[in-house]
Amino acid sequence: MPRIVFVSLFLGLVSGTANIDLRVEPGITSVRLLLGDREVATARPPLWHTTIDFGSDLEPRELTAVGYDELGYEVARASQVLNLPRQLAEAEISVEREAGLPSAVEVTGRHLQFAPPRSAKIAVDRRSLRVTKFRARLPQLDWTQPHVVSAEMRFDDGTIARRELVINGGFSD
C-alpha cells in the first residue's frame, strides 16, 4: 500500500500561510489536505507541494493528507496534530521502491528551533546500514516477511529524533 510522508513537519505554533511539502509513493495520483474536517488544498505530482492558510487562530487542529489512486479511491493517509506541545525534534522515514519492492529508505527531520540535521543512523532488523545524505539502500530481504526499519537523526544542538517503521513487500506502517 502506498504511503504519504509530511516533509513539512510543524513542531511549534502554526498560524498564517505556510508551505506544505509531501513525499508520496507511487500509486497515489492526488492528495487532498484537510484542516480539521475541512478540505483546504490539493497537491499533485510532480512537486507534491501546496500552500495552506492556517488563519490566525492557534487552536489545536489536525492536518491530514489523504492520498487517492487514479480511480479516486483512498489509498493512503498521514496526519499531524498542530498547536499542541511536541518533541523538540521529530523524524520521518520514507520508503523508495523499485519494481514494486522496497529498495531504499530516507530519513527527514525537523527541529523546533531550526537546528539543522547533522547525521543519521538507519538500521533494518537491528543491522546498521550505510547512510549517505540521510538515505540508505536496503539489503536483499525476504519481502514476504515484515522488517523493522529504525532511524535516528542527530541535530547540531545534540537533540536526537527517532522513528521506527515496519515494512514488507506490500505495505509500511
Short mmCIF file of N, CA and C in Angstrom, two decimals:
data_model
loop_
_atom_site.label_atom_id
_atom_site.label_comp_id
_atom_site.label_asym_id
_atom_site.label_seq_id
_atom_site.Cartn_x
_atom_site.Cartn_y
_atom_site.Cartn_z
N MET A 1 0.84 -1.18 0.00
CA MET A 1 0.00 0.00 0.00
C MET A 1 0.88 1.24 0.00
N PRO A 2 0.61 2.23 -0.86
CA PRO A 2 1.45 3.43 -0.91
C PRO A 2 1.35 4.24 0.38
N ARG A 3 2.31 5.11 0.56
CA ARG A 3 2.41 5.88 1.80
C ARG A 3 2.67 7.34 1.50
N ILE A 4 2.18 8.22 2.37
CA ILE A 4 2.43 9.66 2.31
C ILE A 4 3.24 10.03 3.54
N VAL A 5 4.26 10.89 3.36
CA VAL A 5 5.04 11.39 4.48
C VAL A 5 5.06 12.92 4.39
N PHE A 6 4.78 13.58 5.51
CA PHE A 6 4.92 15.03 5.55
C PHE A 6 6.40 15.36 5.59
N VAL A 7 6.90 16.10 4.60
CA VAL A 7 8.26 16.64 4.66
C VAL A 7 8.22 17.90 5.52
N SER A 8 7.09 18.62 5.45
CA SER A 8 6.86 19.80 6.29
C SER A 8 6.25 19.34 7.61
N LEU A 9 7.06 19.34 8.66
CA LEU A 9 6.56 19.00 10.00
C LEU A 9 6.43 20.28 10.79
N PHE A 10 5.31 20.44 11.48
CA PHE A 10 5.07 21.64 12.27
C PHE A 10 5.17 21.28 13.75
N LEU A 11 6.26 21.72 14.37
CA LEU A 11 6.52 21.35 15.76
C LEU A 11 6.10 22.44 16.73
N GLY A 12 6.00 23.67 16.27
CA GLY A 12 5.62 24.78 17.15
C GLY A 12 4.21 25.23 16.84
N LEU A 13 3.90 26.46 17.22
CA LEU A 13 2.59 27.03 16.93
C LEU A 13 2.50 27.38 15.45
N VAL A 14 1.32 27.14 14.87
CA VAL A 14 1.15 27.34 13.44
C VAL A 14 -0.01 28.29 13.21
N SER A 15 0.25 29.38 12.46
CA SER A 15 -0.81 30.28 12.02
C SER A 15 -0.32 30.94 10.74
N GLY A 16 -1.23 31.61 10.06
CA GLY A 16 -0.87 32.27 8.81
C GLY A 16 -0.71 31.28 7.68
N THR A 17 0.00 31.70 6.65
CA THR A 17 0.20 30.89 5.45
C THR A 17 1.51 30.12 5.56
N ALA A 18 1.47 28.85 5.17
CA ALA A 18 2.68 28.02 5.22
C ALA A 18 2.72 27.08 4.01
N ASN A 19 3.93 26.78 3.59
CA ASN A 19 4.13 25.82 2.51
C ASN A 19 4.05 24.40 3.06
N ILE A 20 3.47 23.51 2.28
CA ILE A 20 3.37 22.10 2.65
C ILE A 20 4.06 21.29 1.56
N ASP A 21 5.02 20.48 1.97
CA ASP A 21 5.71 19.57 1.07
C ASP A 21 5.47 18.14 1.54
N LEU A 22 5.20 17.26 0.59
CA LEU A 22 4.92 15.86 0.89
C LEU A 22 5.86 14.96 0.10
N ARG A 23 6.12 13.79 0.63
CA ARG A 23 6.79 12.73 -0.12
C ARG A 23 5.71 11.67 -0.33
N VAL A 24 5.45 11.36 -1.59
CA VAL A 24 4.33 10.49 -1.95
C VAL A 24 4.84 9.31 -2.76
N GLU A 25 4.47 8.11 -2.34
CA GLU A 25 4.91 6.90 -3.04
C GLU A 25 4.07 6.66 -4.29
N PRO A 26 4.61 5.91 -5.25
CA PRO A 26 3.87 5.59 -6.47
C PRO A 26 2.54 4.91 -6.15
N GLY A 27 1.56 5.15 -7.01
CA GLY A 27 0.22 4.61 -6.81
C GLY A 27 -0.75 5.67 -6.33
N ILE A 28 -0.21 6.82 -5.92
CA ILE A 28 -1.04 7.94 -5.48
C ILE A 28 -0.98 9.00 -6.58
N THR A 29 -2.16 9.44 -7.03
CA THR A 29 -2.20 10.43 -8.12
C THR A 29 -2.60 11.82 -7.65
N SER A 30 -3.22 11.92 -6.48
CA SER A 30 -3.55 13.23 -5.92
C SER A 30 -3.66 13.11 -4.40
N VAL A 31 -3.44 14.23 -3.73
CA VAL A 31 -3.54 14.29 -2.26
C VAL A 31 -4.39 15.48 -1.89
N ARG A 32 -5.42 15.22 -1.09
CA ARG A 32 -6.25 16.28 -0.54
C ARG A 32 -5.79 16.55 0.89
N LEU A 33 -5.65 17.83 1.22
CA LEU A 33 -5.24 18.21 2.57
C LEU A 33 -6.44 18.76 3.32
N LEU A 34 -6.65 18.20 4.51
CA LEU A 34 -7.76 18.59 5.37
C LEU A 34 -7.22 19.25 6.62
N LEU A 35 -7.82 20.35 7.02
CA LEU A 35 -7.50 21.00 8.27
C LEU A 35 -8.73 20.82 9.14
N GLY A 36 -8.62 19.96 10.15
CA GLY A 36 -9.80 19.52 10.87
C GLY A 36 -10.61 18.65 9.91
N ASP A 37 -11.85 18.99 9.68
CA ASP A 37 -12.67 18.22 8.74
C ASP A 37 -12.94 18.99 7.45
N ARG A 38 -12.18 20.07 7.21
CA ARG A 38 -12.40 20.92 6.05
C ARG A 38 -11.25 20.78 5.04
N GLU A 39 -11.58 20.51 3.77
CA GLU A 39 -10.55 20.43 2.74
C GLU A 39 -10.02 21.82 2.46
N VAL A 40 -8.67 21.96 2.50
CA VAL A 40 -8.06 23.28 2.32
C VAL A 40 -7.12 23.36 1.13
N ALA A 41 -6.72 22.23 0.55
CA ALA A 41 -5.81 22.27 -0.59
C ALA A 41 -5.72 20.90 -1.24
N THR A 42 -5.19 20.89 -2.45
CA THR A 42 -4.91 19.65 -3.18
C THR A 42 -3.47 19.73 -3.68
N ALA A 43 -2.75 18.63 -3.56
CA ALA A 43 -1.38 18.55 -4.08
C ALA A 43 -1.34 17.48 -5.17
N ARG A 44 -0.57 17.75 -6.21
CA ARG A 44 -0.45 16.81 -7.34
C ARG A 44 1.02 16.68 -7.74
N PRO A 45 1.31 15.59 -8.47
CA PRO A 45 2.69 15.42 -8.94
C PRO A 45 3.01 16.48 -9.98
N PRO A 46 4.26 16.75 -10.24
CA PRO A 46 5.43 16.04 -9.72
C PRO A 46 5.98 16.65 -8.43
N LEU A 47 5.52 17.85 -8.04
CA LEU A 47 6.14 18.53 -6.90
C LEU A 47 5.58 18.14 -5.55
N TRP A 48 4.31 17.73 -5.47
CA TRP A 48 3.66 17.41 -4.20
C TRP A 48 3.86 18.54 -3.21
N HIS A 49 3.53 19.74 -3.66
CA HIS A 49 3.72 20.96 -2.87
C HIS A 49 2.45 21.79 -2.97
N THR A 50 2.10 22.45 -1.88
CA THR A 50 0.98 23.39 -1.89
C THR A 50 1.17 24.38 -0.75
N THR A 51 0.31 25.36 -0.69
CA THR A 51 0.32 26.37 0.37
C THR A 51 -1.03 26.36 1.06
N ILE A 52 -1.01 26.47 2.39
CA ILE A 52 -2.24 26.48 3.17
C ILE A 52 -2.27 27.71 4.05
N ASP A 53 -3.44 28.33 4.14
CA ASP A 53 -3.65 29.43 5.09
C ASP A 53 -4.27 28.83 6.35
N PHE A 54 -3.52 28.79 7.44
CA PHE A 54 -3.98 28.24 8.70
C PHE A 54 -4.82 29.24 9.49
N GLY A 55 -4.90 30.48 9.02
CA GLY A 55 -5.65 31.50 9.74
C GLY A 55 -4.87 32.00 10.93
N SER A 56 -5.52 32.83 11.75
CA SER A 56 -4.83 33.43 12.90
C SER A 56 -5.11 32.70 14.21
N ASP A 57 -6.05 31.77 14.21
CA ASP A 57 -6.42 31.05 15.42
C ASP A 57 -5.36 30.01 15.76
N LEU A 58 -4.97 29.92 17.02
CA LEU A 58 -3.94 28.96 17.45
C LEU A 58 -4.52 27.73 18.13
N GLU A 59 -5.77 27.40 17.85
CA GLU A 59 -6.39 26.23 18.47
C GLU A 59 -5.78 24.94 17.92
N PRO A 60 -5.72 23.89 18.74
CA PRO A 60 -5.21 22.60 18.25
C PRO A 60 -6.11 22.06 17.14
N ARG A 61 -5.47 21.61 16.08
CA ARG A 61 -6.19 21.03 14.94
C ARG A 61 -5.33 19.94 14.34
N GLU A 62 -5.95 19.12 13.53
CA GLU A 62 -5.23 18.06 12.84
C GLU A 62 -5.13 18.39 11.36
N LEU A 63 -3.91 18.28 10.82
CA LEU A 63 -3.68 18.43 9.38
C LEU A 63 -3.55 17.02 8.82
N THR A 64 -4.41 16.67 7.87
CA THR A 64 -4.43 15.32 7.32
C THR A 64 -4.22 15.37 5.81
N ALA A 65 -3.36 14.50 5.32
CA ALA A 65 -3.14 14.32 3.88
C ALA A 65 -3.76 12.99 3.49
N VAL A 66 -4.69 13.02 2.54
CA VAL A 66 -5.38 11.81 2.09
C VAL A 66 -5.01 11.58 0.63
N GLY A 67 -4.39 10.42 0.35
CA GLY A 67 -3.95 10.10 -0.99
C GLY A 67 -4.97 9.25 -1.73
N TYR A 68 -5.14 9.55 -3.03
CA TYR A 68 -6.09 8.84 -3.87
C TYR A 68 -5.38 8.25 -5.08
N ASP A 69 -5.88 7.08 -5.53
CA ASP A 69 -5.32 6.46 -6.73
C ASP A 69 -6.02 7.03 -7.97
N GLU A 70 -5.66 6.50 -9.15
CA GLU A 70 -6.20 7.03 -10.40
C GLU A 70 -7.71 6.83 -10.54
N LEU A 71 -8.29 5.92 -9.75
CA LEU A 71 -9.75 5.69 -9.79
C LEU A 71 -10.49 6.52 -8.75
N GLY A 72 -9.75 7.28 -7.95
CA GLY A 72 -10.37 8.12 -6.94
C GLY A 72 -10.58 7.45 -5.60
N TYR A 73 -9.99 6.26 -5.41
CA TYR A 73 -10.10 5.55 -4.13
C TYR A 73 -9.01 6.02 -3.17
N GLU A 74 -9.36 6.14 -1.89
CA GLU A 74 -8.37 6.47 -0.88
C GLU A 74 -7.42 5.30 -0.70
N VAL A 75 -6.11 5.57 -0.80
CA VAL A 75 -5.11 4.51 -0.66
C VAL A 75 -4.05 4.82 0.39
N ALA A 76 -4.05 6.05 0.93
CA ALA A 76 -3.04 6.41 1.94
C ALA A 76 -3.54 7.59 2.76
N ARG A 77 -3.01 7.68 3.98
CA ARG A 77 -3.41 8.78 4.87
C ARG A 77 -2.27 9.03 5.84
N ALA A 78 -1.98 10.32 6.08
CA ALA A 78 -0.99 10.72 7.08
C ALA A 78 -1.53 11.96 7.78
N SER A 79 -1.20 12.12 9.05
CA SER A 79 -1.69 13.31 9.75
C SER A 79 -0.69 13.77 10.79
N GLN A 80 -0.83 15.01 11.18
CA GLN A 80 -0.05 15.57 12.28
C GLN A 80 -0.93 16.57 13.03
N VAL A 81 -0.77 16.58 14.35
CA VAL A 81 -1.54 17.47 15.20
C VAL A 81 -0.78 18.79 15.31
N LEU A 82 -1.52 19.89 15.15
CA LEU A 82 -0.92 21.22 15.18
C LEU A 82 -1.29 21.94 16.48
N ASN A 83 -0.41 22.80 16.91
CA ASN A 83 -0.63 23.70 18.04
C ASN A 83 -0.82 22.99 19.37
N LEU A 84 -0.13 21.88 19.54
CA LEU A 84 -0.03 21.19 20.82
C LEU A 84 1.45 20.96 21.10
N PRO A 85 1.86 20.88 22.37
CA PRO A 85 3.28 20.62 22.65
C PRO A 85 3.73 19.31 22.01
N ARG A 86 4.94 19.33 21.45
CA ARG A 86 5.51 18.15 20.80
C ARG A 86 6.97 18.04 21.18
N GLN A 87 7.59 17.02 20.66
CA GLN A 87 9.03 16.82 20.87
C GLN A 87 9.80 18.00 20.29
N LEU A 88 11.02 18.22 20.78
CA LEU A 88 11.88 19.28 20.26
C LEU A 88 12.24 19.00 18.80
N ALA A 89 12.37 17.72 18.45
CA ALA A 89 12.67 17.35 17.07
C ALA A 89 11.93 16.06 16.73
N GLU A 90 11.60 15.90 15.47
CA GLU A 90 10.91 14.70 15.00
C GLU A 90 11.54 14.23 13.70
N ALA A 91 11.39 12.94 13.43
CA ALA A 91 11.92 12.35 12.20
C ALA A 91 10.84 11.53 11.53
N GLU A 92 10.95 11.40 10.21
CA GLU A 92 10.06 10.56 9.41
C GLU A 92 10.92 9.67 8.52
N ILE A 93 10.41 8.50 8.21
CA ILE A 93 11.09 7.57 7.31
C ILE A 93 10.24 7.41 6.07
N SER A 94 10.84 7.59 4.91
CA SER A 94 10.13 7.32 3.66
C SER A 94 10.81 6.16 2.95
N VAL A 95 10.00 5.38 2.25
CA VAL A 95 10.47 4.17 1.59
C VAL A 95 10.47 4.39 0.08
N GLU A 96 11.59 4.09 -0.56
CA GLU A 96 11.67 4.13 -2.02
C GLU A 96 11.49 2.71 -2.53
N ARG A 97 10.86 2.57 -3.69
CA ARG A 97 10.60 1.25 -4.25
C ARG A 97 11.16 1.14 -5.66
N GLU A 98 11.58 -0.08 -5.99
CA GLU A 98 11.98 -0.43 -7.35
C GLU A 98 11.28 -1.72 -7.69
N ALA A 99 10.65 -1.77 -8.83
CA ALA A 99 9.87 -2.95 -9.26
C ALA A 99 8.85 -3.35 -8.19
N GLY A 100 8.29 -2.34 -7.51
CA GLY A 100 7.25 -2.58 -6.53
C GLY A 100 7.72 -3.02 -5.15
N LEU A 101 9.02 -3.22 -4.98
CA LEU A 101 9.54 -3.68 -3.68
C LEU A 101 10.41 -2.60 -3.03
N PRO A 102 10.43 -2.55 -1.70
CA PRO A 102 11.28 -1.57 -1.02
C PRO A 102 12.74 -1.73 -1.42
N SER A 103 13.40 -0.60 -1.76
CA SER A 103 14.79 -0.66 -2.20
C SER A 103 15.71 0.26 -1.38
N ALA A 104 15.14 1.32 -0.81
CA ALA A 104 15.93 2.27 -0.03
C ALA A 104 15.00 2.99 0.93
N VAL A 105 15.59 3.60 1.96
CA VAL A 105 14.84 4.42 2.90
C VAL A 105 15.58 5.73 3.09
N GLU A 106 14.81 6.77 3.41
CA GLU A 106 15.39 8.08 3.68
C GLU A 106 14.76 8.63 4.94
N VAL A 107 15.55 9.26 5.78
CA VAL A 107 15.03 9.89 7.00
C VAL A 107 15.08 11.40 6.82
N THR A 108 13.96 12.05 7.13
CA THR A 108 13.88 13.50 7.12
C THR A 108 13.48 13.94 8.52
N GLY A 109 13.88 15.13 8.90
CA GLY A 109 13.56 15.59 10.24
C GLY A 109 13.39 17.08 10.32
N ARG A 110 12.75 17.50 11.38
CA ARG A 110 12.55 18.92 11.65
C ARG A 110 12.83 19.17 13.13
N HIS A 111 13.39 20.33 13.39
CA HIS A 111 13.75 20.74 14.75
C HIS A 111 12.96 22.00 15.08
N LEU A 112 12.39 22.05 16.27
CA LEU A 112 11.57 23.18 16.69
C LEU A 112 12.32 24.50 16.60
N GLN A 113 13.62 24.48 16.87
CA GLN A 113 14.42 25.71 16.82
C GLN A 113 15.27 25.77 15.56
N PHE A 114 14.90 25.00 14.55
CA PHE A 114 15.52 25.01 13.22
C PHE A 114 16.99 24.58 13.20
N ALA A 115 17.42 23.82 14.20
CA ALA A 115 18.78 23.28 14.16
C ALA A 115 18.86 22.32 12.97
N PRO A 116 19.90 22.41 12.18
CA PRO A 116 20.00 21.51 11.02
C PRO A 116 20.38 20.10 11.45
N PRO A 117 19.93 19.10 10.68
CA PRO A 117 20.35 17.73 10.97
C PRO A 117 21.84 17.58 10.68
N ARG A 118 22.53 16.84 11.55
CA ARG A 118 23.97 16.63 11.40
C ARG A 118 24.27 15.25 10.84
N SER A 119 23.57 14.23 11.37
CA SER A 119 23.87 12.87 10.93
C SER A 119 22.65 11.99 11.17
N ALA A 120 22.69 10.81 10.59
CA ALA A 120 21.60 9.86 10.78
C ALA A 120 22.16 8.45 10.84
N LYS A 121 21.48 7.61 11.62
CA LYS A 121 21.77 6.18 11.65
C LYS A 121 20.48 5.49 11.20
N ILE A 122 20.63 4.50 10.34
CA ILE A 122 19.49 3.73 9.86
C ILE A 122 19.85 2.26 9.99
N ALA A 123 18.89 1.48 10.48
CA ALA A 123 19.09 0.03 10.62
C ALA A 123 17.84 -0.68 10.13
N VAL A 124 18.03 -1.89 9.65
CA VAL A 124 16.90 -2.75 9.32
C VAL A 124 17.09 -4.04 10.10
N ASP A 125 16.07 -4.42 10.84
CA ASP A 125 16.13 -5.61 11.69
C ASP A 125 17.38 -5.60 12.57
N ARG A 126 17.68 -4.42 13.13
CA ARG A 126 18.82 -4.17 14.03
C ARG A 126 20.18 -4.22 13.36
N ARG A 127 20.24 -4.37 12.05
CA ARG A 127 21.52 -4.35 11.32
C ARG A 127 21.74 -2.95 10.76
N SER A 128 22.84 -2.33 11.13
CA SER A 128 23.14 -0.97 10.66
C SER A 128 23.37 -0.96 9.16
N LEU A 129 22.87 0.09 8.53
CA LEU A 129 23.05 0.29 7.10
C LEU A 129 23.99 1.46 6.86
N ARG A 130 24.64 1.48 5.71
CA ARG A 130 25.50 2.60 5.33
C ARG A 130 24.60 3.76 4.91
N VAL A 131 24.77 4.91 5.56
CA VAL A 131 23.92 6.07 5.31
C VAL A 131 24.72 7.13 4.56
N THR A 132 24.15 7.61 3.45
CA THR A 132 24.72 8.69 2.67
C THR A 132 23.64 9.74 2.47
N LYS A 133 23.88 10.95 2.94
CA LYS A 133 22.91 12.04 2.81
C LYS A 133 21.55 11.64 3.34
N PHE A 134 21.52 11.03 4.51
CA PHE A 134 20.29 10.64 5.22
C PHE A 134 19.49 9.56 4.49
N ARG A 135 20.13 8.81 3.61
CA ARG A 135 19.49 7.77 2.81
C ARG A 135 20.33 6.50 2.87
N ALA A 136 19.65 5.35 2.84
CA ALA A 136 20.36 4.07 2.86
C ALA A 136 19.65 3.08 1.92
N ARG A 137 20.45 2.34 1.17
CA ARG A 137 19.91 1.26 0.34
C ARG A 137 19.58 0.08 1.25
N LEU A 138 18.50 -0.60 0.96
CA LEU A 138 18.13 -1.78 1.74
C LEU A 138 18.83 -3.00 1.17
N PRO A 139 19.25 -3.93 2.04
CA PRO A 139 19.86 -5.17 1.55
C PRO A 139 18.79 -6.09 0.95
N GLN A 140 19.22 -7.18 0.34
CA GLN A 140 18.28 -8.19 -0.14
C GLN A 140 17.58 -8.79 1.07
N LEU A 141 16.25 -8.75 1.06
CA LEU A 141 15.47 -9.27 2.19
C LEU A 141 14.32 -10.12 1.66
N ASP A 142 13.80 -10.97 2.51
CA ASP A 142 12.61 -11.76 2.19
C ASP A 142 11.40 -10.86 2.41
N TRP A 143 10.82 -10.34 1.33
CA TRP A 143 9.74 -9.37 1.45
C TRP A 143 8.40 -10.01 1.72
N THR A 144 8.35 -11.33 1.92
CA THR A 144 7.10 -11.95 2.38
C THR A 144 6.98 -11.82 3.89
N GLN A 145 8.06 -11.41 4.55
CA GLN A 145 8.09 -11.22 5.99
C GLN A 145 8.22 -9.72 6.32
N PRO A 146 7.66 -9.28 7.44
CA PRO A 146 7.84 -7.88 7.84
C PRO A 146 9.25 -7.63 8.35
N HIS A 147 9.71 -6.39 8.17
CA HIS A 147 11.03 -5.96 8.63
C HIS A 147 10.88 -4.61 9.33
N VAL A 148 11.70 -4.39 10.36
CA VAL A 148 11.65 -3.15 11.12
C VAL A 148 12.81 -2.26 10.69
N VAL A 149 12.47 -1.06 10.23
CA VAL A 149 13.47 -0.04 9.91
C VAL A 149 13.46 0.95 11.06
N SER A 150 14.63 1.21 11.62
CA SER A 150 14.74 2.21 12.68
C SER A 150 15.70 3.29 12.22
N ALA A 151 15.37 4.52 12.57
CA ALA A 151 16.20 5.65 12.18
C ALA A 151 16.40 6.56 13.37
N GLU A 152 17.58 7.15 13.41
CA GLU A 152 17.94 8.10 14.45
C GLU A 152 18.61 9.28 13.76
N MET A 153 18.05 10.47 13.95
CA MET A 153 18.64 11.67 13.35
C MET A 153 19.15 12.56 14.46
N ARG A 154 20.42 12.95 14.34
CA ARG A 154 21.05 13.84 15.34
C ARG A 154 21.16 15.23 14.72
N PHE A 155 20.77 16.24 15.53
CA PHE A 155 20.79 17.62 15.08
C PHE A 155 22.01 18.34 15.66
N ASP A 156 22.34 19.51 15.10
CA ASP A 156 23.53 20.26 15.51
C ASP A 156 23.57 20.58 17.00
N ASP A 157 22.42 20.74 17.64
CA ASP A 157 22.41 21.07 19.07
C ASP A 157 22.48 19.84 19.96
N GLY A 158 22.62 18.64 19.36
CA GLY A 158 22.71 17.40 20.12
C GLY A 158 21.39 16.67 20.29
N THR A 159 20.27 17.29 19.92
CA THR A 159 18.97 16.64 20.01
C THR A 159 18.92 15.45 19.07
N ILE A 160 18.26 14.37 19.52
CA ILE A 160 18.12 13.17 18.71
C ILE A 160 16.64 12.87 18.52
N ALA A 161 16.25 12.63 17.28
CA ALA A 161 14.87 12.22 16.95
C ALA A 161 14.93 10.79 16.44
N ARG A 162 13.99 9.97 16.90
CA ARG A 162 13.97 8.55 16.49
C ARG A 162 12.62 8.20 15.89
N ARG A 163 12.64 7.23 14.98
CA ARG A 163 11.42 6.74 14.37
C ARG A 163 11.63 5.30 13.95
N GLU A 164 10.56 4.51 14.01
CA GLU A 164 10.59 3.12 13.52
C GLU A 164 9.45 2.95 12.55
N LEU A 165 9.66 2.01 11.62
CA LEU A 165 8.67 1.72 10.59
C LEU A 165 8.73 0.25 10.26
N VAL A 166 7.59 -0.40 10.20
CA VAL A 166 7.52 -1.81 9.80
C VAL A 166 7.16 -1.83 8.32
N ILE A 167 7.97 -2.55 7.52
CA ILE A 167 7.69 -2.65 6.09
C ILE A 167 7.74 -4.11 5.66
N ASN A 168 7.03 -4.40 4.58
CA ASN A 168 7.21 -5.65 3.85
C ASN A 168 7.01 -5.32 2.39
N GLY A 169 6.85 -6.28 1.55
CA GLY A 169 6.75 -6.03 0.12
C GLY A 169 5.54 -5.22 -0.27
N GLY A 170 4.46 -5.26 0.52
CA GLY A 170 3.25 -4.61 0.10
C GLY A 170 2.80 -3.41 0.92
N PHE A 171 3.34 -3.25 2.14
CA PHE A 171 2.85 -2.13 2.95
C PHE A 171 3.94 -1.65 3.89
N SER A 172 3.68 -0.48 4.47
CA SER A 172 4.54 0.05 5.52
C SER A 172 3.63 0.68 6.56
N ASP A 173 4.03 0.59 7.81
CA ASP A 173 3.19 1.13 8.89
C ASP A 173 4.06 1.61 10.04
#
